[in-house]
XYZ file of N, CA, C and O in Angstrom:
392
model
N -13.203 17.388 21.157
C -14.140 17.644 22.214
C -15.307 16.662 22.117
O -15.635 16.189 21.030
N -15.935 16.394 23.239
C -17.087 15.495 23.243
C -18.143 16.034 22.285
O -18.441 17.222 22.274
N -18.677 15.164 21.454
C -19.688 15.522 20.478
C -19.137 15.906 19.118
O -19.896 16.075 18.166
N -17.798 16.015 19.024
C -17.182 16.377 17.743
C -17.346 15.242 16.739
O -17.212 14.070 17.071
N -17.627 15.595 15.499
C -17.758 14.602 14.428
C -16.381 14.019 14.121
O -15.394 14.751 14.042
N -16.317 12.694 13.961
C -15.060 11.992 13.703
C -15.251 10.993 12.574
O -16.383 10.654 12.207
N -14.124 10.506 12.042
C -14.153 9.656 10.853
C -13.105 8.551 10.956
O -12.105 8.690 11.645
N -13.327 7.467 10.224
C -12.324 6.424 10.085
C -12.497 5.729 8.739
O -13.549 5.810 8.113
N -11.437 5.072 8.310
C -11.463 4.217 7.128
C -11.099 2.829 7.644
O -10.067 2.663 8.307
N -11.938 1.834 7.381
C -11.735 0.511 7.974
C -12.058 -0.595 6.978
O -12.610 -0.349 5.907
N -11.719 -1.816 7.372
C -12.052 -3.016 6.597
C -12.782 -4.002 7.490
O -12.285 -5.088 7.793
N -13.988 -3.646 7.960
C -14.709 -4.562 8.842
C -15.007 -5.878 8.143
O -15.294 -5.897 6.944
N -14.904 -6.952 8.912
C -15.138 -8.305 8.400
C -14.222 -8.638 7.228
O -14.523 -9.509 6.418
N -13.097 -7.921 7.121
C -12.143 -8.171 6.046
C -12.619 -7.690 4.689
O -12.077 -8.077 3.657
N -13.660 -6.847 4.675
C -14.183 -6.340 3.416
C -13.216 -5.294 2.872
O -13.095 -4.201 3.412
N -12.489 -5.669 1.853
C -11.559 -4.736 1.215
C -11.282 -5.220 -0.199
O -11.333 -6.410 -0.493
N -11.031 -4.285 -1.043
C -10.764 -4.574 -2.440
C -9.938 -3.412 -2.977
O -10.073 -2.279 -2.524
N -9.081 -3.670 -3.919
C -8.303 -2.606 -4.528
C -9.242 -1.538 -5.071
O -10.204 -1.850 -5.772
N -8.970 -0.296 -4.709
C -9.787 0.816 -5.178
C -11.011 1.099 -4.339
O -11.800 1.967 -4.677
N -11.200 0.356 -3.228
C -12.356 0.572 -2.361
C -11.867 0.897 -0.955
O -11.051 0.177 -0.385
N -12.361 2.001 -0.393
C -12.078 2.378 0.987
C -13.408 2.632 1.680
O -14.166 3.519 1.275
N -13.703 1.854 2.711
C -14.955 2.025 3.443
C -14.773 3.122 4.485
O -13.927 3.012 5.380
N -15.551 4.189 4.373
C -15.484 5.335 5.278
C -16.637 5.274 6.275
O -17.771 4.968 5.890
N -16.344 5.583 7.528
C -17.356 5.601 8.576
C -17.229 6.900 9.347
O -16.149 7.475 9.435
N -18.338 7.344 9.920
C -18.305 8.548 10.729
C -19.130 8.343 11.983
O -19.972 7.447 12.053
N -18.863 9.169 12.961
C -19.587 9.113 14.222
C -19.219 10.329 15.037
O -18.820 11.362 14.490
N -19.309 10.192 16.354
C -19.007 11.296 17.254
C -18.091 10.833 18.369
O -18.178 9.687 18.828
N -17.221 11.731 18.810
C -16.347 11.457 19.943
C -17.190 11.549 21.209
O -17.903 12.524 21.418
N -17.125 10.527 22.056
C -17.953 10.474 23.259
C -17.176 10.696 24.550
O -17.777 10.760 25.612
N -15.851 10.769 24.480
C -15.046 11.042 25.670
C -14.145 9.885 26.039
O -14.234 8.790 25.475
N -13.270 10.150 27.020
C -12.295 9.154 27.491
C -12.376 9.016 29.011
O -12.634 9.995 29.715
N -12.147 7.800 29.493
C -12.050 7.551 30.926
C -10.673 7.993 31.411
O -9.766 8.219 30.611
N -10.495 8.066 32.715
C -9.186 8.396 33.291
C -8.120 7.369 32.930
O -6.934 7.683 32.926
N -8.533 6.157 32.607
C -7.599 5.094 32.260
C -7.055 5.244 30.843
O -6.148 4.532 30.448
N -7.654 6.156 30.050
C -7.216 6.349 28.671
C -8.088 5.641 27.653
O -7.878 5.767 26.455
N -9.078 4.888 28.126
C -10.014 4.233 27.216
C -11.001 5.268 26.700
O -11.616 5.987 27.477
N -11.137 5.342 25.375
C -12.007 6.335 24.757
C -13.167 5.645 24.050
O -13.056 4.507 23.604
N -14.264 6.375 23.919
C -15.479 5.845 23.320
C -15.882 6.703 22.128
O -15.809 7.927 22.173
N -16.307 6.013 21.065
C -16.668 6.662 19.816
C -17.964 6.045 19.298
O -18.190 4.851 19.476
N -18.815 6.834 18.638
C -20.031 6.263 18.052
C -19.815 5.935 16.582
O -20.694 6.140 15.749
N -18.650 5.395 16.285
C -18.350 4.908 14.936
C -18.715 3.423 14.892
O -18.270 2.653 15.737
N -19.537 2.994 13.927
C -19.861 1.570 13.818
C -18.589 0.749 13.588
O -17.711 1.158 12.824
N -18.503 -0.378 14.252
C -17.318 -1.227 14.112
C -17.691 -2.678 14.381
O -18.677 -2.980 15.035
N -16.873 -3.577 13.857
C -17.007 -5.012 14.099
C -15.635 -5.639 13.876
O -14.652 -4.914 13.684
N -15.541 -6.947 13.867
C -14.262 -7.612 13.632
C -13.634 -7.081 12.354
O -14.312 -6.947 11.333
N -12.360 -6.755 12.418
C -11.664 -6.200 11.273
C -11.520 -4.690 11.345
O -10.750 -4.096 10.606
N -12.264 -4.056 12.257
C -12.166 -2.604 12.423
C -11.005 -2.222 13.335
O -10.541 -1.084 13.297
N -10.553 -3.171 14.158
C -9.472 -2.881 15.096
C -8.234 -2.381 14.366
O -7.870 -2.895 13.318
N -7.625 -1.364 14.935
C -6.430 -0.776 14.337
C -6.728 0.383 13.411
O -5.809 1.061 12.953
N -8.001 0.638 13.163
C -8.371 1.761 12.298
C -8.118 3.070 13.033
O -8.511 3.242 14.178
N -7.472 3.993 12.350
C -7.184 5.297 12.935
C -8.439 6.162 12.867
O -9.153 6.156 11.869
N -8.686 6.904 13.936
C -9.824 7.815 13.997
C -9.296 9.234 13.794
O -8.330 9.649 14.427
N -9.961 9.960 12.894
C -9.553 11.324 12.551
C -10.620 12.328 12.961
O -11.813 12.019 12.913
N -10.171 13.537 13.313
C -11.128 14.612 13.560
C -11.441 15.305 12.236
O -10.928 14.919 11.186
N -12.251 16.343 12.278
C -12.670 17.008 11.036
C -11.537 17.755 10.346
O -11.677 18.162 9.188
N -10.391 17.910 11.026
C -9.227 18.571 10.432
C -8.231 17.569 9.854
O -7.190 17.963 9.344
N -8.527 16.278 9.989
C -7.642 15.242 9.476
C -6.566 14.818 10.451
O -5.687 14.037 10.103
N -6.635 15.297 11.703
C -5.668 14.892 12.730
C -6.087 13.566 13.340
O -7.269 13.345 13.631
N -5.105 12.663 13.543
C -5.390 11.383 14.187
C -5.661 11.631 15.662
O -4.849 12.249 16.351
N -6.819 11.179 16.136
C -7.170 11.385 17.540
C -7.330 10.080 18.315
O -7.518 10.097 19.521
N -7.258 8.940 17.631
C -7.417 7.671 18.325
C -7.295 6.488 17.390
O -7.110 6.645 16.180
N -7.396 5.300 17.993
C -7.349 4.035 17.251
C -8.424 3.117 17.814
O -8.522 2.940 19.031
N -9.214 2.513 16.930
C -10.229 1.554 17.365
C -9.542 0.277 17.833
O -8.680 -0.262 17.143
N -9.950 -0.209 19.003
C -9.413 -1.462 19.533
C -10.473 -2.544 19.663
O -10.167 -3.717 19.551
N -11.715 -2.150 19.936
C -12.764 -3.152 20.152
C -14.133 -2.514 19.995
O -14.264 -1.298 19.937
N -15.141 -3.384 19.960
C -16.528 -2.936 19.907
C -17.366 -3.896 20.756
O -17.068 -5.092 20.807
N -18.375 -3.385 21.453
C -19.244 -4.288 22.206
C -19.946 -5.267 21.259
O -20.388 -4.874 20.179
N -20.046 -6.520 21.644
C -20.598 -7.562 20.788
C -22.026 -7.251 20.344
O -22.368 -7.420 19.182
N -22.848 -6.774 21.247
C -24.258 -6.563 20.907
C -24.600 -5.088 20.668
O -25.765 -4.722 20.640
N -23.585 -4.266 20.470
C -23.833 -2.839 20.249
C -22.810 -2.322 19.253
O -21.898 -1.594 19.579
N -22.944 -2.707 18.004
C -21.937 -2.469 16.978
C -21.879 -1.031 16.479
O -21.065 -0.707 15.639
N -22.747 -0.158 16.974
C -22.684 1.236 16.540
C -21.782 2.059 17.451
O -21.791 3.282 17.402
N -20.980 1.376 18.242
C -20.055 2.039 19.155
C -18.705 1.341 19.060
O -18.627 0.137 18.848
N -17.638 2.103 19.190
C -16.305 1.508 19.220
C -15.523 2.071 20.388
O -15.815 3.151 20.897
N -14.539 1.305 20.818
C -13.734 1.641 21.987
C -12.267 1.553 21.586
O -11.883 0.668 20.821
N -11.472 2.451 22.103
C -10.050 2.421 21.770
C -9.252 3.373 22.623
O -9.682 3.761 23.709
N -8.116 3.737 22.122
C -7.243 4.675 22.818
C -7.307 6.022 22.115
O -7.659 6.108 20.945
N -6.940 7.049 22.864
C -6.895 8.392 22.311
C -5.479 8.789 21.943
O -4.525 8.016 22.097
N -5.332 10.003 21.476
C -4.035 10.488 21.010
C -2.995 10.525 22.127
O -1.817 10.279 21.881
N -3.404 10.795 23.357
C -2.455 10.830 24.476
C -1.772 9.478 24.647
O -0.549 9.399 24.766
N -2.552 8.405 24.618
C -1.984 7.067 24.790
C -1.115 6.671 23.603
O -0.111 5.988 23.753
N -1.498 7.109 22.413
C -0.684 6.819 21.224
C 0.670 7.501 21.345
O 1.711 6.893 21.084
N 0.685 8.768 21.759
C 1.949 9.496 21.925
C 2.822 8.881 23.013
O 4.041 8.783 22.859
N 2.217 8.456 24.116
C 2.976 7.784 25.190
C 3.609 6.507 24.649
O 4.785 6.232 24.883
N 2.827 5.715 23.898
C 3.349 4.473 23.324
C 4.520 4.759 22.386
O 5.566 4.109 22.450
N 4.343 5.720 21.480
C 5.407 6.042 20.525
C 6.661 6.561 21.230
O 7.776 6.198 20.849
N 6.489 7.367 22.256
C 7.627 7.887 23.010
C 8.380 6.750 23.694
O 9.614 6.670 23.622
N 7.657 5.849 24.355
C 8.290 4.704 25.022
C 8.968 3.776 24.017
O 10.071 3.295 24.256
N 8.301 3.524 22.901
C 8.872 2.648 21.877
C 10.134 3.257 21.288
O 11.128 2.555 21.064
N 10.137 4.563 21.049
C 11.317 5.206 20.464
C 12.512 5.123 21.401
O 13.643 4.913 20.964
N 12.264 5.253 22.693
C 13.352 5.124 23.680
C 13.884 3.689 23.712
O 15.079 3.462 23.779
N 12.957 2.730 23.654
C 13.325 1.317 23.766
C 14.143 0.843 22.564
O 15.091 0.079 22.698
N 13.751 1.294 21.362
C 14.451 0.813 20.179
C 15.527 1.795 19.675
O 16.240 1.497 18.724
N 15.592 2.965 20.317
C 16.629 3.928 19.954
C 16.397 4.632 18.636
O 17.345 5.057 17.967
N 15.116 4.775 18.260
C 14.774 5.466 17.017
C 13.779 6.569 17.342
O 12.838 6.359 18.095
N 13.984 7.744 16.771
C 13.086 8.868 17.015
C 11.797 8.675 16.207
O 11.806 8.861 14.977
N 10.714 8.304 16.874
C 9.439 8.050 16.200
C 8.478 9.217 16.306
O 7.499 9.277 15.575
N 8.721 10.100 17.245
C 7.760 11.184 17.480
C 8.252 12.464 16.882
O 9.375 12.801 16.881
């Protein structure tokens, strides 16, 4: 729901090392009719592809981009678009992914 606390583990700017996981948190801000969702999780280059989790540990989205001059916000897809993608991909390659 809008305003729900959310979390991600990312490697912004390629910052990663064995034994280190950078955790970020923010709030779910909602999705447009097109499926584009907005999150107040800080992000920058290298954050793309990070899975966004709700407080129960369920995947609710994936970070795809962040505004250049507003790095405390991230933009991506929500769980609906992820499920549609997985369903289409499973049909195309003939493997049950969902």
